[in-house]
XYZ file of C-alpha atoms in Angstrom:
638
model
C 0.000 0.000 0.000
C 1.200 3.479 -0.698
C 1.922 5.086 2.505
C 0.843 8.548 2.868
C 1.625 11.309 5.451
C -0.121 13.594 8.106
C 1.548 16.546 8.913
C 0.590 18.975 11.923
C 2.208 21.733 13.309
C 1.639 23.504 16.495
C 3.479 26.989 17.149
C 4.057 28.449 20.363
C 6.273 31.781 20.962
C 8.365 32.373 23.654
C 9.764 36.353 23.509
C 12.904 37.473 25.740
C 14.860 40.179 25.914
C 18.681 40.956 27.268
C 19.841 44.332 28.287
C 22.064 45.099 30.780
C 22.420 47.557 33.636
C 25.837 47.731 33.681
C 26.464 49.847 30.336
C 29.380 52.218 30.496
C 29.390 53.924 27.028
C 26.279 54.709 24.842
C 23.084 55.387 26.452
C 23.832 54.268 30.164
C 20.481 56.016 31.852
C 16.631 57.283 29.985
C 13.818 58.153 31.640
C 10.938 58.739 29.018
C 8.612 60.011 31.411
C 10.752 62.560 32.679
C 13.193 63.745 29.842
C 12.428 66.178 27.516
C 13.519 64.088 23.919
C 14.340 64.575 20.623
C 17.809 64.008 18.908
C 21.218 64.735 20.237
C 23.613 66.146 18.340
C 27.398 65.666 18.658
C 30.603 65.777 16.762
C 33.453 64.316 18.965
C 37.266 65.074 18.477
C 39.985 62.972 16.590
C 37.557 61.675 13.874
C 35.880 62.926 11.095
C 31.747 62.491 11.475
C 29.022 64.298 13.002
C 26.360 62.279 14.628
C 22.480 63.030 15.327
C 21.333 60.450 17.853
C 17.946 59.625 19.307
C 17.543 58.777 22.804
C 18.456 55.667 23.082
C 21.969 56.066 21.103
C 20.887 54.745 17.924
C 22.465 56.993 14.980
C 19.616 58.250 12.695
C 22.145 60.660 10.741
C 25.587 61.256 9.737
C 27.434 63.997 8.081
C 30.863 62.789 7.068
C 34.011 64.710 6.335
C 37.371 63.475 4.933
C 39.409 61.039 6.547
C 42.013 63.568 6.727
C 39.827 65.953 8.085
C 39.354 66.594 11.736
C 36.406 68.744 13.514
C 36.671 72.352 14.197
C 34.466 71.838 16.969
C 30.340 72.427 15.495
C 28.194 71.800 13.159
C 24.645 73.677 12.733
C 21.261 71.929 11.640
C 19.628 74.668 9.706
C 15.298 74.719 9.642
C 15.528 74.083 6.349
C 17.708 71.230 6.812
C 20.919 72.534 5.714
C 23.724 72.180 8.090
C 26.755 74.637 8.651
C 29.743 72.396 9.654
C 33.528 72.889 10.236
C 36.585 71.159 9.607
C 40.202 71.310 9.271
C 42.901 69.046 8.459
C 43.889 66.713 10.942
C 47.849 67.191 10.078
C 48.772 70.791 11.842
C 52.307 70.250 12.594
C 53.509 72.716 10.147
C 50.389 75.644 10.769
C 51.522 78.672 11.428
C 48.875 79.296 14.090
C 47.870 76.310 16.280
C 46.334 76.089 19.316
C 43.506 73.828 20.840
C 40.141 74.213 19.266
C 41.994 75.537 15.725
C 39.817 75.478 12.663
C 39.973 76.443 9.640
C 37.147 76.140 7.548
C 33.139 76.577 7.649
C 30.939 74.913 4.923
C 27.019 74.752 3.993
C 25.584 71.625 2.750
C 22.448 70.089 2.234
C 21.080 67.196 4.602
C 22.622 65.050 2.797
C 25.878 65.982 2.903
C 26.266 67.951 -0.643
C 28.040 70.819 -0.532
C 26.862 74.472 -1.269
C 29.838 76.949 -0.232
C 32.516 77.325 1.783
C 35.384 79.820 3.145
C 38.812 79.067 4.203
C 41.440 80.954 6.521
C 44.264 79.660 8.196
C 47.457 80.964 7.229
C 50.247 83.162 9.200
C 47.833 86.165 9.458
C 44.739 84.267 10.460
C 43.006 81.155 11.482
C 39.354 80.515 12.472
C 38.678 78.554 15.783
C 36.306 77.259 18.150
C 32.740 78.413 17.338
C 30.497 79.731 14.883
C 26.825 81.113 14.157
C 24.818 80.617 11.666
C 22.657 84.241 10.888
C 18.971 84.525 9.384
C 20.492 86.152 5.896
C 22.375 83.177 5.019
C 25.669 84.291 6.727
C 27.623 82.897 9.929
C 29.547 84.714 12.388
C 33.083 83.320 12.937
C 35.791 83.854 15.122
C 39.545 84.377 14.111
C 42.702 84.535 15.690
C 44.841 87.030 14.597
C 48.861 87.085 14.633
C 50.281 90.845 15.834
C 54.043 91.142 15.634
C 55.894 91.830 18.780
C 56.821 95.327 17.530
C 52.583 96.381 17.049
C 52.065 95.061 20.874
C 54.254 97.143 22.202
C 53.127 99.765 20.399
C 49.822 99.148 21.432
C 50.676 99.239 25.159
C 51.386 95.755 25.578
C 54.151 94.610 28.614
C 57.449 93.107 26.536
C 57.740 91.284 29.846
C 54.210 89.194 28.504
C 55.505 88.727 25.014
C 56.917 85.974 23.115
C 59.024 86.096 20.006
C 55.750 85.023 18.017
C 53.634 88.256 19.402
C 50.612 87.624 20.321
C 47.200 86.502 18.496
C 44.507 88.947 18.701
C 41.002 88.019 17.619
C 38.737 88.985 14.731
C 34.922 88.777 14.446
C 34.080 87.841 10.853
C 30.620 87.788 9.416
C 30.955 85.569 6.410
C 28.623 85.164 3.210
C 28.335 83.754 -0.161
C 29.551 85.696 -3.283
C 28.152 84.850 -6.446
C 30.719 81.725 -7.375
C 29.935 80.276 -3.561
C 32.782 80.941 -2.084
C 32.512 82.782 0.705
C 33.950 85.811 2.082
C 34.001 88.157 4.441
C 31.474 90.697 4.301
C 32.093 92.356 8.114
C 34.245 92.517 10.709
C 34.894 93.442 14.359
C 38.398 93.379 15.990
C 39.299 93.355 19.236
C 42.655 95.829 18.198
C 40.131 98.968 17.755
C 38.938 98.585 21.092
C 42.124 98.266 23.689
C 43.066 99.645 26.365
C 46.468 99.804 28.694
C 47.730 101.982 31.800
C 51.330 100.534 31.553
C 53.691 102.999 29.044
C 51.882 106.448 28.736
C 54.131 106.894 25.739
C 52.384 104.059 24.001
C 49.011 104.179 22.409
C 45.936 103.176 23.675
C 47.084 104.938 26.971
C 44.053 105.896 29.867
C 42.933 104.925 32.775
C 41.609 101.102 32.653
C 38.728 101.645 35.651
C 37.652 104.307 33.394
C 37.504 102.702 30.023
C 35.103 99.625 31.165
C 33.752 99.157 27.255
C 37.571 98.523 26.451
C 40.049 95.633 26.387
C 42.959 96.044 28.745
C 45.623 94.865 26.465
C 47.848 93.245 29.641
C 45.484 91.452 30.832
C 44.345 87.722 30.827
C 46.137 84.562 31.692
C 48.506 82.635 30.226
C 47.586 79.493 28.130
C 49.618 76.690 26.883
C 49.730 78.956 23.639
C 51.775 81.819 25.019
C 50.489 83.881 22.328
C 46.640 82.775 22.696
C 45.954 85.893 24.735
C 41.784 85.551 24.427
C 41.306 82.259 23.328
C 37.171 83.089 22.312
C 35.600 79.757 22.186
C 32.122 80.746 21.914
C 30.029 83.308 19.953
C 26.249 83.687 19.813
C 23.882 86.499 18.336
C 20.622 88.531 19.076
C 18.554 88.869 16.326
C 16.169 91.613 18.290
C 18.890 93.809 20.001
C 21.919 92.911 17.293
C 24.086 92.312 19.371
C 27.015 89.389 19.458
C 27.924 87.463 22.719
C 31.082 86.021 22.996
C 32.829 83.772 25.687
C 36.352 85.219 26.807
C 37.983 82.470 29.324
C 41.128 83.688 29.645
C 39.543 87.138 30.743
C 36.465 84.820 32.803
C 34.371 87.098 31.037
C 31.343 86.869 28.649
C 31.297 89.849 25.890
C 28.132 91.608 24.749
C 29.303 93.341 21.162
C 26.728 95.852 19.517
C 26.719 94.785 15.995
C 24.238 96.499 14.210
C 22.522 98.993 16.611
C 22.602 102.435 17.869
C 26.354 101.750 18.737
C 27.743 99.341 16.110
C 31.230 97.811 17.252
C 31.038 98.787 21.094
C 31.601 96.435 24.008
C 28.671 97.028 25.583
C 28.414 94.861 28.494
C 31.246 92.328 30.350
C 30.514 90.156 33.337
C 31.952 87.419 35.311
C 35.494 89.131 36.563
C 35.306 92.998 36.926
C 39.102 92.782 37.283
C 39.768 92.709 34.022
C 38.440 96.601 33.740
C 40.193 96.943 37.055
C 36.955 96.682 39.696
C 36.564 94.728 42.745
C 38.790 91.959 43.340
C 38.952 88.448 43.524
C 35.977 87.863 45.719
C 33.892 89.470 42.538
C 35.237 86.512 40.080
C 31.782 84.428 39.252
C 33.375 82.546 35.909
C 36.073 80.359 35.339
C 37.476 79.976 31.935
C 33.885 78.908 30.878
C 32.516 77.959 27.997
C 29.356 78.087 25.520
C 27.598 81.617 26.664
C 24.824 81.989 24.754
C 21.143 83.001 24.998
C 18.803 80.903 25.461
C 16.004 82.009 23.660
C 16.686 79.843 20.276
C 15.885 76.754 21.798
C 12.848 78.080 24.222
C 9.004 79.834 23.574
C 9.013 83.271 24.374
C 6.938 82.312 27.305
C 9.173 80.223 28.654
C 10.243 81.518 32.081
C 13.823 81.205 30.987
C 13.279 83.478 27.715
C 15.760 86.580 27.304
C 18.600 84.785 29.866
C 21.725 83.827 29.503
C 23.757 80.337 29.720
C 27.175 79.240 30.882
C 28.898 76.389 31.525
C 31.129 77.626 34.265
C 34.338 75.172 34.262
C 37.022 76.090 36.979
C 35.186 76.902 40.267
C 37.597 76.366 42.686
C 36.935 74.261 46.238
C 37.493 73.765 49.615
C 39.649 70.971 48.361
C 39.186 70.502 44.650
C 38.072 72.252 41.303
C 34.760 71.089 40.002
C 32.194 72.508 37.609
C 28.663 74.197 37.578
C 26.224 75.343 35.222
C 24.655 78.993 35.307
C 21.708 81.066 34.193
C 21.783 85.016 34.990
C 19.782 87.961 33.505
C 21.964 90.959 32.210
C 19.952 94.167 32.871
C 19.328 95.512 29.493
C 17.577 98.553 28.066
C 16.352 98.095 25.022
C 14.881 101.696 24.957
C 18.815 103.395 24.899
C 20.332 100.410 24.093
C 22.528 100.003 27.476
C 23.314 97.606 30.110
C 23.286 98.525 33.496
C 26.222 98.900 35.567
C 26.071 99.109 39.414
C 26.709 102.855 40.777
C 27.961 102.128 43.489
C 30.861 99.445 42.367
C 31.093 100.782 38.563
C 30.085 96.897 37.566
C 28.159 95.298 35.101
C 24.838 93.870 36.918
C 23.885 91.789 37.574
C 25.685 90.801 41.152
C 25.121 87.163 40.687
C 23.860 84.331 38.628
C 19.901 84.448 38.322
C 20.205 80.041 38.982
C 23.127 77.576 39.770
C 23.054 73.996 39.313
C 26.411 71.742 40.394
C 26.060 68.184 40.574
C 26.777 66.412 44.493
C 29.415 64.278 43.156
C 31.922 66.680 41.302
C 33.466 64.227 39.513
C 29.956 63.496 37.761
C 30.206 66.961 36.087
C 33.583 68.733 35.931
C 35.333 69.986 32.692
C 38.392 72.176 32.448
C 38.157 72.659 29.459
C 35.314 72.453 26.633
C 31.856 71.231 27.359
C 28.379 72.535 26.829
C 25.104 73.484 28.872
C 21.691 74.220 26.821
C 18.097 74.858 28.690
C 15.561 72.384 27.384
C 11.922 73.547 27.033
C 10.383 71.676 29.272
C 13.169 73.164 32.166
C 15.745 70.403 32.031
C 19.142 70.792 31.824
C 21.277 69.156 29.261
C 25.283 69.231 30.466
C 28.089 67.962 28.540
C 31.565 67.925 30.669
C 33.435 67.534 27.633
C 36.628 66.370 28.599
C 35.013 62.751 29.712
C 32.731 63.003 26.570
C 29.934 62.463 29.202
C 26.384 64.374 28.725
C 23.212 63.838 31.460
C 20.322 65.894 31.676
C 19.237 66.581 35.138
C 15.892 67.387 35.940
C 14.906 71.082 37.571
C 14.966 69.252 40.919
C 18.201 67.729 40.104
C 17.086 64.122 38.890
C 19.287 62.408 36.350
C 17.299 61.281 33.392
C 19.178 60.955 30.569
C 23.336 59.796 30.670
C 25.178 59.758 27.616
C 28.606 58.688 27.070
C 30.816 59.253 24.039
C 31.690 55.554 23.032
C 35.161 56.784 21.324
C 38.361 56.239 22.448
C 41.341 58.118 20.905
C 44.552 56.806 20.278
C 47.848 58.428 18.653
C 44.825 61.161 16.877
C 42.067 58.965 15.716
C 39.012 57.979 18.224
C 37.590 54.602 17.258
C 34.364 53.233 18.554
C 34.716 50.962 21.792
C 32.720 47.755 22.578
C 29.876 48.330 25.605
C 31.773 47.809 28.705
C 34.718 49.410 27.907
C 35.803 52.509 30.487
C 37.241 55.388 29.465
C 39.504 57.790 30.689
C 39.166 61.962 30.503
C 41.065 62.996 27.346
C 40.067 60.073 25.573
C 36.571 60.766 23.972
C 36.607 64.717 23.824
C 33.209 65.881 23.299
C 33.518 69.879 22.782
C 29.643 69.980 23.003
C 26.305 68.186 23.080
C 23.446 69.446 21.845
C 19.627 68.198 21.959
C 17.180 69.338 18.897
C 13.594 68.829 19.655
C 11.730 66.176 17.772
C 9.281 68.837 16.297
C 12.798 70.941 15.362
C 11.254 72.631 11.813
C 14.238 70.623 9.921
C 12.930 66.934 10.688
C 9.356 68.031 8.906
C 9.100 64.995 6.326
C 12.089 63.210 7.851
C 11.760 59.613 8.298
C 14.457 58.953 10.512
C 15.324 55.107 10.641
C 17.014 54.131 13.704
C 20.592 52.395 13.057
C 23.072 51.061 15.244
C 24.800 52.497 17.664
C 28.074 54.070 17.879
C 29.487 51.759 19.867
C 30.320 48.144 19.415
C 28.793 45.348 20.455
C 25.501 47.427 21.614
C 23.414 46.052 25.066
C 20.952 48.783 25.263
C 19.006 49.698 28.451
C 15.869 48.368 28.973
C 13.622 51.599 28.889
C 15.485 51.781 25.210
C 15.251 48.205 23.991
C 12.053 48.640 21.655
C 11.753 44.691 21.069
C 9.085 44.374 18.531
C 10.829 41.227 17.246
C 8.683 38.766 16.626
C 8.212 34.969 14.298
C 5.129 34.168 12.578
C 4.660 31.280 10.241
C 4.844 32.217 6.877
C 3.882 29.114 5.221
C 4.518 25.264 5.318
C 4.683 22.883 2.386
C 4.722 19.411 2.073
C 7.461 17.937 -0.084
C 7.624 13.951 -0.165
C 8.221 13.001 3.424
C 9.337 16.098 4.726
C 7.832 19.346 6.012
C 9.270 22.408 4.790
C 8.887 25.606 7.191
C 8.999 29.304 6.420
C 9.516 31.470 9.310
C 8.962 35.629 9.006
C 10.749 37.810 11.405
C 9.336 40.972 12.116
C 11.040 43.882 13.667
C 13.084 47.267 13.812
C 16.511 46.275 13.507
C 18.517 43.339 11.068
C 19.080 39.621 12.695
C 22.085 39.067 14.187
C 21.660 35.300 14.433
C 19.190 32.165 13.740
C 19.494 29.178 15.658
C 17.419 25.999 15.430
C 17.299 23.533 18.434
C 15.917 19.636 18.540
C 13.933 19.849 21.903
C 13.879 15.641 21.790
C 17.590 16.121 23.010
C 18.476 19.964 23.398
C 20.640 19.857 20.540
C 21.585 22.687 18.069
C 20.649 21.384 14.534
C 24.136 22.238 12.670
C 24.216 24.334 9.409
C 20.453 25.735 10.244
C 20.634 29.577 10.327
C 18.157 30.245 8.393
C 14.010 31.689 8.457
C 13.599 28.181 6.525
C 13.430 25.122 7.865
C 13.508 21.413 6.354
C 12.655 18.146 8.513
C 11.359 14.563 8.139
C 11.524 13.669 11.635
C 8.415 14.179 14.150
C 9.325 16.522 17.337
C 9.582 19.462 18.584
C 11.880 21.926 17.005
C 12.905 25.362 18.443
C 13.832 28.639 16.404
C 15.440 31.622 18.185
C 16.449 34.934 16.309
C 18.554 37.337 18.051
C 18.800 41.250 16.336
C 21.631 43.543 16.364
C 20.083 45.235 19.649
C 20.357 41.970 21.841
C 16.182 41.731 21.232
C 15.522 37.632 21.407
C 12.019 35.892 20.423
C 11.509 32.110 19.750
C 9.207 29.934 17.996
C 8.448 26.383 18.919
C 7.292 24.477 15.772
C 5.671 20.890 16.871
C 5.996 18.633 13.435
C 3.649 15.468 13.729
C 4.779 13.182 10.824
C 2.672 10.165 10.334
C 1.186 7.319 7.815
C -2.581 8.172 6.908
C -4.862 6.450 4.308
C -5.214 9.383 2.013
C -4.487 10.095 -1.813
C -2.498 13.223 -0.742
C -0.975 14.584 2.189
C -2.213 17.179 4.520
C 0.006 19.895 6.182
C -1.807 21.922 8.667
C -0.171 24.595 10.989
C -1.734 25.878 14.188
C -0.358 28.931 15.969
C -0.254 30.569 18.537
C -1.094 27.186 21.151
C -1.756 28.144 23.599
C -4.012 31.038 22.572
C -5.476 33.603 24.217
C -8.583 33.348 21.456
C -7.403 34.282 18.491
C -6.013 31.171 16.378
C -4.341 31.289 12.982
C -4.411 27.940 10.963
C -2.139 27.892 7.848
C -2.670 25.331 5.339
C -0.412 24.230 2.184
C -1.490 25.027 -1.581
C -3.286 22.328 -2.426
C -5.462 21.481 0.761
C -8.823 23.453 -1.079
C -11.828 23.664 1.226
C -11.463 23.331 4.188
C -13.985 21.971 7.699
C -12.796 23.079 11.086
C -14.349 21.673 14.021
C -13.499 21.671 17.451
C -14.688 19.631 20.336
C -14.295 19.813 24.123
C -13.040 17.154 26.544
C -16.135 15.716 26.682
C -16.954 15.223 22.925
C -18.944 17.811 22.180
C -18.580 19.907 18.995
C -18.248 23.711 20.484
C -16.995 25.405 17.214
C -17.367 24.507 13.514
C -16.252 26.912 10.254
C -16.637 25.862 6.936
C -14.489 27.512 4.689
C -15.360 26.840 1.145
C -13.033 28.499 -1.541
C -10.399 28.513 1.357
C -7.303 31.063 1.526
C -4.291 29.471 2.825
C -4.429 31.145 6.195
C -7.299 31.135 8.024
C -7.820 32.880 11.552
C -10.811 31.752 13.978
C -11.987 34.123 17.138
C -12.044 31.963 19.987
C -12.641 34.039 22.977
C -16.006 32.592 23.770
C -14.419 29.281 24.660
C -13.586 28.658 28.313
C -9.892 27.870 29.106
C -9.103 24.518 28.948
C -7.612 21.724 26.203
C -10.063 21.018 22.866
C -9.181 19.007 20.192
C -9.288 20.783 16.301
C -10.011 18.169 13.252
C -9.230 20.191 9.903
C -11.111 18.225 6.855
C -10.110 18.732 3.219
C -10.110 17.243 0.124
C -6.670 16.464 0.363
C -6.646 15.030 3.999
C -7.654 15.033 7.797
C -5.340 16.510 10.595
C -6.033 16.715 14.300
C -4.392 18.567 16.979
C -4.501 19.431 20.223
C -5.277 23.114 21.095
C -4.636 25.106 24.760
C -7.166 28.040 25.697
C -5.406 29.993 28.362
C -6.915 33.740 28.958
């Protein structure tokens, strides 16, 4: 007698997920609830790409430069989705003017990394550095050093005693715009030279009285850096639409700069604050700042309601302590009048007001946020903070009330110039994952309008995401079955946000991994139990257990039935193969009695049943068709 088969199939799903709360680069802490979201924007030292992030780490952007191109600190997401970045090249041993945060270019592009013009300057007269900002016309501020010969300082007033053979570098404000062959140049310019002061050499110019002359630049002034010519070492600029004025950051003076640009006073220093020293008023005891870093206002990032609207940001990064220097974070109000276009100054001291920052925030552990140099503080809308001690590439938003919600770590470790990405786990050192700032762009930011972003990996290796970011939607269903002599031939679909990472098929008769199986598809002619686990590139894990009943029937052609999910909840899915044609379901209890039937004439190949008015318990399922009869056990379980 011809001997036939029966094939059934009974699918159950088992889902797990791995994270672990040990992470040390990456994403290492998210609160949902309580952080304000969107996309985080960095572009870390020693390498050559800009990243936009979401939340959970996982790079939905990239702008790329050269290999032989290094950053020059920021790069710009426009609202209309251009960016303004900066590079320059990562060899500088033979530039004439070096120091840390050097640049040397600024370029537009499109959001996809095309570009649309540029402008160059580093040479022996000039060099752009640290910051930039982008203007509504199309332009960008820049900032310049600029080389003065030993012989103009001392003209100027400057103590030979402070000088080098190399002079000193002076700084230019540049605005910068596109001429008709995109290239850009500079269109106007502020320079710290037209505006000095000095009380040493009477015979010199720029000669006066320095407590006098508080909207000018004291020429002997400021502290030495490891640069001795990098006398004011800007390394931050931002600009006021509404009162046109520029605000830069001065750390070797501890001093933020208001410059009017465009108003009733164009070029004046019109207001200076954080160490009235350097115009020769009060002493140390009136030093708020410590070579800080990314003054700015905040208004670009807030509604004008906000209560935060119209102040000022700083991250403050050498406050000294009782017994060690840590870092803090600032907001104050500087008194302005928009009326006569003045800031006021205290009559009784002759200094700027206001006396003090308008809030403070420093974390309890000072190692958790302490920078000497670099880093980043921006006021989120919804009143967080987001803090980025730069020098340990690590960025946390804290909560008005001081609760950690969000910790970010730069997963890049530098070696002899080039940072590389680490594997999770690894721990880094200060120094070796420079991050010169962080900054967080609201998921509503005007740019992302149409954007599907598409979350990728990570930038680390070997990624073991948190759980409040592991979004495990991964998940088997059974795609179809076939019947193919004596065999059963499986197709499994895997549905999720990220790729596989790995397939694995297990006998359950004898917990053995089926060799050369790493594949959706799977092909058996033995009866059992048979378990497939798929792992994705974010550590997400589901499995499917596929129960393959293999037997001799009297019938002209086989039968392969599949079942799934058992147990069920209520809702069951049958799948059938090709050739099965109409098809009788009935269902009986324990006790015999038929308690669903569907007759399915003109068939599909899947079939799904609503089985929620069943009580729990086990029923047995008999599928008739014209190709065969298959029974199987089914599990209610709500």
């Amino acid at each position: 007698m011809k001997q036939n088969y029966f094939l059934g199939l009974a699918l159950f799903i088992i889902a797990t997920t791995t994270f672990s709360q040990e992470n040390t680069v990456g994403t290492i802490i998210y609160n949902p609830e309580l952080s304000d979201g969107g996309y985080n924007l960095i572009y870390p030292h020693n390498q050559s790409t800009a990243f936009l992030m979401d939340m959970c780490g996982n790079v939905v952007h990239t702008w790329e430069h050269g290999d032989s191109l290094r950053p020059a600190n920021v790069l710009y997401i426009l609202e209309n989705t251009d960016v303004i970045t900066t590079y320059r090249p990562a060899d500088n041993s033979e530039d004439a003017i070096w120091a840390g945060g050097g640049g040397a270019s600024i370029e537009r592009r499109t959001w996809d990394n095309v570009p649309i013009w540029s402008f160059t300057r580093n040479d022996s007269a000039y060099r752009l550095h640290h910051d930039i900002q982008p203007l509504a016309n199309g332009n960008v501020l820049v900032t310049a050093w600029e080389q003065r010969d030993s012989l103009e300082c001392i003209e100027a007033g400057r103590n030979p005693a402070n000088l080098t053979g190399d002079g000193m570098w002076s700084e230019v404000i540049w605005e910068i715009g596109p001429d008709a062959y995109n290239e850009g140049q500079v269109v106007w310019e502020w320079a710290v030279w037209d505006h000095l002061i000095q009380d040493f050499d009477s015979t010199k110019s720029n000669y006066g009285v320095v407590a006098d002359n508080i909207h000018k630049i004291n020429i002997n002034f400021g502290q030495t850096l490891g640069a001795a010519a990098d006398w004011l070492h800007i390394n931050a600029i931002d600009y006021d639409p509404f009162s046109q004025h520029i605000m830069l950051s001065v750390p070797t003076f501890n001093e933020i700069w208001i410059v009017d640009r465009g108003n009733t006073t164009s070029g004046e220093l019109k207001w200076r604050w954080g160490n009235p020293m350097a115009y020769d008023r009060g002493d140390s005891s009136n030093t708020k700042l410590g070579f800080q870093h990314h003054t700015h206002w905040l208004d670009l990032a807030l509604d004008s309601d906000n209560a935060d609207y119209g102040k000022v940001g700083v991250f403050n990064n050498r406050v000294q302590g009782d017994t060690s220097e840590y870092s803090t974070v600032h907001t104050l109000i500087p008194f302005y009048d928009e009326y006569e276009n003045e800031y006021a100054v205290d009559a009784a001291s002759g200094t700027f007001l206001p006396a003090d920052f308008d809030w403070s925030f420093s974390s309890p552990d000072p190692n958790t946020i302490y920078s000497n140099i670099v880093s980043s503080f921006q006021r989120l809308d919804n009143g967080n903070s987001l803090i980025c001690s730069g020098k340990s590439g690590d960025t946390r938003e804290y909560t008005q009330e001081g609760e950690l919600v969000w910790y970010y770590k730069t997963p890049l470790l530098n070696q002899a110039g080039m940072a590389s990405p680490v594997s999770q786990g690894t721990v880094l050192n200060p120094f070796q994952n420079l991050t010169f700032r962080a900054h967080r762009y609201p998921a509503d930011f005007p740019a992302f309008d149409g954007i599907d972003f598409v979350a990728g990996a990570p930038i680390e290796l070997d990624p073991t995401p948190i759980a409040s970011c592991l979004v495990c939607d991964l998940a088997l269903e059974l795609d179809s079955i076939s019947y193919d002599s004596s065999s059963a031939n499986i197709s499994i679909i895997a549905n999720g946000s990220y790729d596989l990472n790995s397939i694995e098929w297990i006998n359950l008769s004898d917990s053995s991994v089926i060799p050369y199986q790493n594949e959706l598809d799977f092909t058996t002619t033995q009866s059992g139990d048979f378990l497939i686990t798929v792992t994705d590139i974010m550590g997400c894990t589901t499995s499917l257990v596929v129960s393959v009943i293999i037997d001799s029937v009297d019938s002209p052609s086989p039968l392969a039935v599949g079942l799934y999910p058992n147990p069920t909840t209520g809702i069951l899915n049958l799948v059938l193969n090709a050739s099965s044609g109409n098809a009788l379901v009935s269902i009986y209890n324990m006790q015999g009695q038929t308690v669903f039937t569907s007759n399915n004439s003109n068939s599909p190949n899947a079939l799904r049943f609503d089985l929620g008015h069943l009580n729990n318990g086990a029923y047995t399922i008999v599928i008739q068709t014209s190709t065969g009869v298959a029974t199987s056990r089914i599990l209610i379980q709500k």
